[in-house]
Amino acid sequence: MAKVLSQFVITPNGTGEYILNLEDDDGEAVEFVASYEQLDLIAEALQEQLDGDEENVLAVDDESDLVDRA
């Protein structure tokens, strides 16, 4: 079963890489070392996913706005 992301922190480690710390809602944390290029690829993948979902998410928000105004 997938865990629920509670928080994340990205911190430069002083050697040109970054520590990516992911914590779930149970407080369990996992740390990864990532390069700038890896974080850039993650950012691009996130942006592509959000751009693809944007229309559907905004459509749901617009519909709920109409219900709230009624």
Short mmCIF file of N, CA, C and O in Angstrom, two decimals:
data_model
loop_
_atom_site.label_atom_id
_atom_site.label_comp_id
_atom_site.label_asym_id
_atom_site.label_seq_id
_atom_site.Cartn_x
_atom_site.Cartn_y
_atom_site.Cartn_z
N MET A 1 0.84 -1.18 0.00
CA MET A 1 0.00 0.00 0.00
C MET A 1 0.89 1.24 0.00
O MET A 1 1.88 1.33 0.71
N ALA A 2 0.50 2.22 -0.75
CA ALA A 2 1.26 3.47 -0.85
C ALA A 2 1.13 4.26 0.44
O ALA A 2 0.08 4.31 1.06
N LYS A 3 2.23 4.89 0.81
CA LYS A 3 2.23 5.75 2.00
C LYS A 3 1.83 7.16 1.59
O LYS A 3 1.98 7.56 0.45
N VAL A 4 1.33 7.92 2.55
CA VAL A 4 0.91 9.30 2.30
C VAL A 4 2.07 10.23 2.65
O VAL A 4 2.60 10.18 3.77
N LEU A 5 2.46 11.06 1.69
CA LEU A 5 3.53 12.02 1.90
C LEU A 5 3.05 13.11 2.85
O LEU A 5 2.02 13.74 2.61
N SER A 6 3.78 13.30 3.93
CA SER A 6 3.43 14.31 4.91
C SER A 6 4.22 15.59 4.68
O SER A 6 3.66 16.69 4.72
N GLN A 7 5.52 15.44 4.44
CA GLN A 7 6.35 16.60 4.18
C GLN A 7 7.63 16.18 3.48
O GLN A 7 7.97 15.00 3.47
N PHE A 8 8.30 17.14 2.89
CA PHE A 8 9.60 16.87 2.27
C PHE A 8 10.48 18.09 2.42
O PHE A 8 9.99 19.21 2.54
N VAL A 9 11.78 17.84 2.44
CA VAL A 9 12.77 18.91 2.57
C VAL A 9 13.90 18.59 1.61
O VAL A 9 14.34 17.45 1.51
N ILE A 10 14.38 19.61 0.91
CA ILE A 10 15.54 19.48 0.03
C ILE A 10 16.61 20.42 0.56
O ILE A 10 16.38 21.63 0.69
N THR A 11 17.78 19.86 0.87
CA THR A 11 18.85 20.62 1.48
C THR A 11 20.15 20.39 0.73
O THR A 11 20.52 19.23 0.51
N PRO A 12 20.86 21.44 0.34
CA PRO A 12 22.19 21.24 -0.26
C PRO A 12 23.12 20.62 0.78
O PRO A 12 23.05 20.97 1.95
N ASN A 13 23.97 19.67 0.33
CA ASN A 13 24.86 19.02 1.30
C ASN A 13 26.28 19.58 1.28
O ASN A 13 27.16 19.07 1.96
N GLY A 14 26.52 20.63 0.50
CA GLY A 14 27.82 21.27 0.48
C GLY A 14 28.82 20.67 -0.49
O GLY A 14 29.93 21.16 -0.61
N THR A 15 28.43 19.60 -1.16
CA THR A 15 29.33 18.96 -2.13
C THR A 15 28.79 19.04 -3.55
O THR A 15 29.23 18.31 -4.43
N GLY A 16 27.79 19.91 -3.75
CA GLY A 16 27.17 20.03 -5.06
C GLY A 16 25.99 19.10 -5.26
O GLY A 16 25.39 19.06 -6.32
N GLU A 17 25.65 18.34 -4.22
CA GLU A 17 24.49 17.46 -4.28
C GLU A 17 23.48 17.92 -3.23
O GLU A 17 23.74 18.87 -2.48
N TYR A 18 22.36 17.26 -3.20
CA TYR A 18 21.27 17.65 -2.31
C TYR A 18 20.78 16.43 -1.54
O TYR A 18 20.81 15.31 -2.04
N ILE A 19 20.29 16.67 -0.32
CA ILE A 19 19.63 15.63 0.46
C ILE A 19 18.14 15.85 0.30
O ILE A 19 17.62 16.93 0.59
N LEU A 20 17.45 14.85 -0.20
CA LEU A 20 16.00 14.88 -0.36
C LEU A 20 15.42 14.00 0.74
O LEU A 20 15.66 12.80 0.78
N ASN A 21 14.72 14.62 1.68
CA ASN A 21 14.15 13.92 2.82
C ASN A 21 12.63 13.87 2.63
O ASN A 21 11.98 14.91 2.53
N LEU A 22 12.08 12.66 2.57
CA LEU A 22 10.64 12.46 2.42
C LEU A 22 10.11 11.82 3.71
O LEU A 22 10.67 10.85 4.20
N GLU A 23 9.04 12.38 4.24
CA GLU A 23 8.45 11.85 5.47
C GLU A 23 6.98 11.50 5.23
O GLU A 23 6.25 12.27 4.60
N ASP A 24 6.58 10.34 5.75
CA ASP A 24 5.18 9.94 5.59
C ASP A 24 4.37 10.38 6.81
O ASP A 24 4.90 10.94 7.76
N ASP A 25 3.07 10.13 6.75
CA ASP A 25 2.18 10.60 7.82
C ASP A 25 2.38 9.84 9.13
O ASP A 25 1.85 10.24 10.17
N ASP A 26 3.16 8.75 9.12
CA ASP A 26 3.50 8.04 10.35
C ASP A 26 4.81 8.55 10.95
O ASP A 26 5.28 8.04 11.96
N GLY A 27 5.44 9.54 10.30
CA GLY A 27 6.69 10.09 10.79
C GLY A 27 7.92 9.35 10.30
O GLY A 27 9.03 9.68 10.69
N GLU A 28 7.73 8.34 9.45
CA GLU A 28 8.86 7.60 8.90
C GLU A 28 9.52 8.42 7.80
O GLU A 28 8.84 8.93 6.91
N ALA A 29 10.84 8.57 7.88
CA ALA A 29 11.55 9.39 6.90
C ALA A 29 12.53 8.55 6.10
O ALA A 29 13.11 7.59 6.61
N VAL A 30 12.70 8.95 4.84
CA VAL A 30 13.68 8.34 3.96
C VAL A 30 14.48 9.46 3.35
O VAL A 30 13.93 10.47 2.91
N GLU A 31 15.82 9.30 3.33
CA GLU A 31 16.69 10.30 2.75
C GLU A 31 17.34 9.77 1.48
O GLU A 31 17.75 8.61 1.43
N PHE A 32 17.42 10.64 0.49
CA PHE A 32 18.09 10.32 -0.77
C PHE A 32 19.11 11.40 -1.05
O PHE A 32 18.87 12.57 -0.76
N VAL A 33 20.23 11.02 -1.64
CA VAL A 33 21.18 11.99 -2.17
C VAL A 33 20.86 12.13 -3.65
O VAL A 33 20.70 11.12 -4.35
N ALA A 34 20.72 13.35 -4.12
CA ALA A 34 20.37 13.59 -5.52
C ALA A 34 21.24 14.71 -6.08
O ALA A 34 21.59 15.66 -5.37
N SER A 35 21.56 14.59 -7.35
CA SER A 35 22.31 15.64 -8.03
C SER A 35 21.34 16.74 -8.48
O SER A 35 20.12 16.56 -8.49
N TYR A 36 21.90 17.87 -8.88
CA TYR A 36 21.10 18.95 -9.44
C TYR A 36 20.31 18.43 -10.64
O TYR A 36 19.12 18.72 -10.78
N GLU A 37 20.97 17.67 -11.50
CA GLU A 37 20.32 17.14 -12.70
C GLU A 37 19.15 16.23 -12.35
O GLU A 37 18.10 16.28 -12.99
N GLN A 38 19.31 15.40 -11.31
CA GLN A 38 18.21 14.52 -10.90
C GLN A 38 17.03 15.32 -10.37
O GLN A 38 15.87 15.04 -10.70
N LEU A 39 17.32 16.33 -9.54
CA LEU A 39 16.22 17.17 -9.04
C LEU A 39 15.53 17.93 -10.16
O LEU A 39 14.31 18.11 -10.15
N ASP A 40 16.32 18.35 -11.16
CA ASP A 40 15.75 19.03 -12.31
C ASP A 40 14.81 18.10 -13.07
O ASP A 40 13.72 18.51 -13.49
N LEU A 41 15.19 16.84 -13.23
CA LEU A 41 14.32 15.87 -13.91
C LEU A 41 13.05 15.61 -13.11
O LEU A 41 11.96 15.50 -13.67
N ILE A 42 13.18 15.55 -11.79
CA ILE A 42 11.99 15.38 -10.93
C ILE A 42 11.07 16.57 -11.10
O ILE A 42 9.84 16.41 -11.25
N ALA A 43 11.63 17.78 -11.09
CA ALA A 43 10.83 19.00 -11.25
C ALA A 43 10.11 19.01 -12.59
O ALA A 43 8.93 19.36 -12.67
N GLU A 44 10.80 18.60 -13.65
CA GLU A 44 10.18 18.55 -14.98
C GLU A 44 9.05 17.53 -15.02
O GLU A 44 7.98 17.80 -15.58
N ALA A 45 9.27 16.36 -14.41
CA ALA A 45 8.23 15.33 -14.39
C ALA A 45 7.01 15.79 -13.61
O ALA A 45 5.86 15.56 -14.02
N LEU A 46 7.25 16.47 -12.48
CA LEU A 46 6.13 17.01 -11.70
C LEU A 46 5.35 18.05 -12.50
O LEU A 46 4.11 18.03 -12.52
N GLN A 47 6.07 18.93 -13.16
CA GLN A 47 5.41 19.99 -13.94
C GLN A 47 4.60 19.39 -15.08
O GLN A 47 3.46 19.82 -15.33
N GLU A 48 5.14 18.40 -15.77
CA GLU A 48 4.39 17.75 -16.85
C GLU A 48 3.13 17.10 -16.32
O GLU A 48 2.05 17.21 -16.93
N GLN A 49 3.22 16.42 -15.18
CA GLN A 49 2.05 15.76 -14.60
C GLN A 49 1.00 16.79 -14.19
O GLN A 49 -0.18 16.64 -14.49
N LEU A 50 1.44 17.85 -13.53
CA LEU A 50 0.50 18.89 -13.10
C LEU A 50 -0.13 19.60 -14.28
O LEU A 50 -1.33 19.90 -14.27
N ASP A 51 0.67 19.89 -15.31
CA ASP A 51 0.12 20.52 -16.51
C ASP A 51 -0.94 19.63 -17.15
O ASP A 51 -1.98 20.11 -17.60
N GLY A 52 -0.69 18.32 -17.19
CA GLY A 52 -1.64 17.39 -17.78
C GLY A 52 -2.93 17.27 -16.97
O GLY A 52 -4.00 17.04 -17.52
N ASP A 53 -2.82 17.44 -15.67
CA ASP A 53 -3.99 17.31 -14.79
C ASP A 53 -4.71 18.64 -14.55
O ASP A 53 -5.80 18.66 -13.99
N GLU A 54 -4.09 19.73 -14.95
CA GLU A 54 -4.60 21.06 -14.62
C GLU A 54 -6.05 21.28 -15.05
O GLU A 54 -6.88 21.75 -14.26
N GLU A 55 -6.38 20.91 -16.26
CA GLU A 55 -7.73 21.13 -16.76
C GLU A 55 -8.76 20.39 -15.92
O GLU A 55 -9.80 20.95 -15.56
N ASN A 56 -8.47 19.14 -15.58
CA ASN A 56 -9.41 18.35 -14.78
C ASN A 56 -9.55 18.91 -13.37
O ASN A 56 -10.65 18.98 -12.83
N VAL A 57 -8.46 19.30 -12.77
CA VAL A 57 -8.50 19.84 -11.41
C VAL A 57 -9.25 21.16 -11.39
O VAL A 57 -10.08 21.39 -10.52
N LEU A 58 -8.96 22.03 -12.35
CA LEU A 58 -9.65 23.32 -12.39
C LEU A 58 -11.13 23.15 -12.69
O LEU A 58 -11.97 23.89 -12.16
N ALA A 59 -11.50 22.18 -13.51
CA ALA A 59 -12.90 21.94 -13.82
C ALA A 59 -13.65 21.53 -12.57
O ALA A 59 -14.77 21.98 -12.32
N VAL A 60 -13.05 20.71 -11.73
CA VAL A 60 -13.68 20.29 -10.48
C VAL A 60 -13.84 21.50 -9.57
O VAL A 60 -14.88 21.70 -8.97
N ASP A 61 -12.80 22.34 -9.46
CA ASP A 61 -12.88 23.54 -8.62
C ASP A 61 -13.98 24.47 -9.13
O ASP A 61 -14.73 25.02 -8.34
N ASP A 62 -14.07 24.65 -10.45
CA ASP A 62 -15.09 25.53 -11.01
C ASP A 62 -16.49 25.02 -10.70
O ASP A 62 -17.37 25.79 -10.36
N GLU A 63 -16.71 23.70 -10.78
CA GLU A 63 -18.01 23.13 -10.49
C GLU A 63 -18.37 23.32 -9.03
O GLU A 63 -19.50 23.64 -8.69
N SER A 64 -17.41 23.12 -8.13
CA SER A 64 -17.70 23.29 -6.70
C SER A 64 -17.99 24.77 -6.38
O SER A 64 -18.78 25.07 -5.51
N ASP A 65 -17.34 25.69 -7.10
CA ASP A 65 -17.64 27.11 -6.93
C ASP A 65 -19.09 27.40 -7.29
O ASP A 65 -19.76 28.18 -6.64
N LEU A 66 -19.58 26.77 -8.36
CA LEU A 66 -20.97 26.99 -8.77
C LEU A 66 -21.93 26.46 -7.74
O LEU A 66 -22.95 27.09 -7.44
N VAL A 67 -21.62 25.32 -7.14
CA VAL A 67 -22.48 24.74 -6.11
C VAL A 67 -22.47 25.65 -4.88
O VAL A 67 -23.50 25.91 -4.27
N ASP A 68 -21.29 26.15 -4.49
CA ASP A 68 -21.20 27.01 -3.32
C ASP A 68 -21.97 28.30 -3.50
O ASP A 68 -22.48 28.87 -2.55
N ARG A 69 -22.05 28.81 -4.73
CA ARG A 69 -22.74 30.06 -4.98
C ARG A 69 -24.25 29.90 -5.04
O ARG A 69 -24.98 30.87 -4.93
N ALA A 70 -24.71 28.69 -5.21
CA ALA A 70 -26.16 28.45 -5.35
C ALA A 70 -26.91 28.60 -4.04
O ALA A 70 -26.42 28.62 -2.99
#
